[in-house]
Short mmCIF file of C-alpha atoms in Angstrom, two decimals:
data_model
loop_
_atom_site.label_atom_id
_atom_site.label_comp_id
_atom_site.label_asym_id
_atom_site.label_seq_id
_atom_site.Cartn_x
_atom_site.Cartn_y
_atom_site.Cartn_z
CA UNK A 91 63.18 -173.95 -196.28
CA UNK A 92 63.76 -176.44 -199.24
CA UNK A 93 61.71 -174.06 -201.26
CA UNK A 94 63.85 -171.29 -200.52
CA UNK A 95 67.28 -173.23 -200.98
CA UNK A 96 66.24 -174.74 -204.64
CA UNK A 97 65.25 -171.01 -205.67
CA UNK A 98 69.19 -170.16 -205.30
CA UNK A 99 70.33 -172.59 -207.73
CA UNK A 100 67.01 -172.36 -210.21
CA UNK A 101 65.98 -170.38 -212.52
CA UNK A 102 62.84 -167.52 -212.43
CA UNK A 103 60.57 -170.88 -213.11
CA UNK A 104 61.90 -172.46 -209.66
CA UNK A 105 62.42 -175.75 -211.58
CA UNK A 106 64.87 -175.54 -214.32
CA UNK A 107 68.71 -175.64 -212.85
CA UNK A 108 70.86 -172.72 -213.56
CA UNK A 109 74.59 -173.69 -213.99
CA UNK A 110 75.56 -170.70 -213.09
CA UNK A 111 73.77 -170.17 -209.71
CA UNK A 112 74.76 -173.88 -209.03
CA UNK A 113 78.31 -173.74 -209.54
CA UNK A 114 78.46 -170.57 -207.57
CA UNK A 115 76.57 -172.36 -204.60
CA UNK A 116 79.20 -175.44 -205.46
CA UNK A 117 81.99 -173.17 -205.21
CA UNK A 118 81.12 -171.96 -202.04
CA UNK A 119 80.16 -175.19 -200.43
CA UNK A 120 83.54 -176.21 -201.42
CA UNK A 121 85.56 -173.81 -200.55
CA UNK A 122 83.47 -173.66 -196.91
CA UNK A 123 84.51 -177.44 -196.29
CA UNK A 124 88.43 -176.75 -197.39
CA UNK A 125 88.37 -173.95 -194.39
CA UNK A 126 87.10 -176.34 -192.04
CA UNK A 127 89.17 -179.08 -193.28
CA UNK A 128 91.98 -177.00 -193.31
CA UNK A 129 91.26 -175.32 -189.44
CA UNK A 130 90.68 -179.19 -188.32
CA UNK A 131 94.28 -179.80 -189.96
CA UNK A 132 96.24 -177.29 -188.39
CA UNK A 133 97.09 -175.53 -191.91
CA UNK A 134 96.78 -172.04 -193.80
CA UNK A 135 93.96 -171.85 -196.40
CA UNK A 136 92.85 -168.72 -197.79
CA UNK A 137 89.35 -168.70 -198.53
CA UNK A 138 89.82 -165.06 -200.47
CA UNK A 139 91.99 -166.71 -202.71
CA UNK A 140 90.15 -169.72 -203.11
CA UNK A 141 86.98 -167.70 -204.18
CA UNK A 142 88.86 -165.53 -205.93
CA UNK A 143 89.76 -168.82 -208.58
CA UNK A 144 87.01 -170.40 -208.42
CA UNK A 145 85.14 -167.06 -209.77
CA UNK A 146 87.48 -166.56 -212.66
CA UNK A 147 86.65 -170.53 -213.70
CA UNK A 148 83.23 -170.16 -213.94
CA UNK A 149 83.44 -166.30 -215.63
CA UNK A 150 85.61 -168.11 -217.98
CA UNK A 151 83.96 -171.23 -218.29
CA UNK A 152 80.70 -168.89 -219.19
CA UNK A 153 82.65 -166.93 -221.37
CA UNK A 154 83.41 -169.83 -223.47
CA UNK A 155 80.14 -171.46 -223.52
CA UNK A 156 79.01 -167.47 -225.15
CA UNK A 157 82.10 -167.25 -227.50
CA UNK A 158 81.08 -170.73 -228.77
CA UNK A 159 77.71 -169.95 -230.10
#
């Protein structure tokens, strides 16, 4: 099962880290524990939105990191 996890945050070689597969996993993990905080709280969170952001940050973070050379 470990295999399988580290393969969604690696790259083809299954050792090198790929910030983009990790930040997406991040992303998620984060915005997972914010529902259940948020559920545990009593409050509103919108997980749509959340993902929503947190997809343009890292399109624009790798947009940068290409437009920079």
């Amino acid at each position: 099962m470990y295999k399988k996890l580290l393969e969604l945050i690696t790259g083809d070689d299954n050792t090198t880290l790929d910030p983009h597969f990790a930040l997406g996993v991040l992303a998620v993990l984060i915005g997972l524990g914010l529902e259940v905080y948020a559920v545990a709280a009593g409050k509103a969170f919108d997980l749509q939105g959340f993902g929503i952001g947190a997809g343009a940050l890292i399109a624009g973070m790798g947009a940068g990191k290409k437009l920079s050379g």
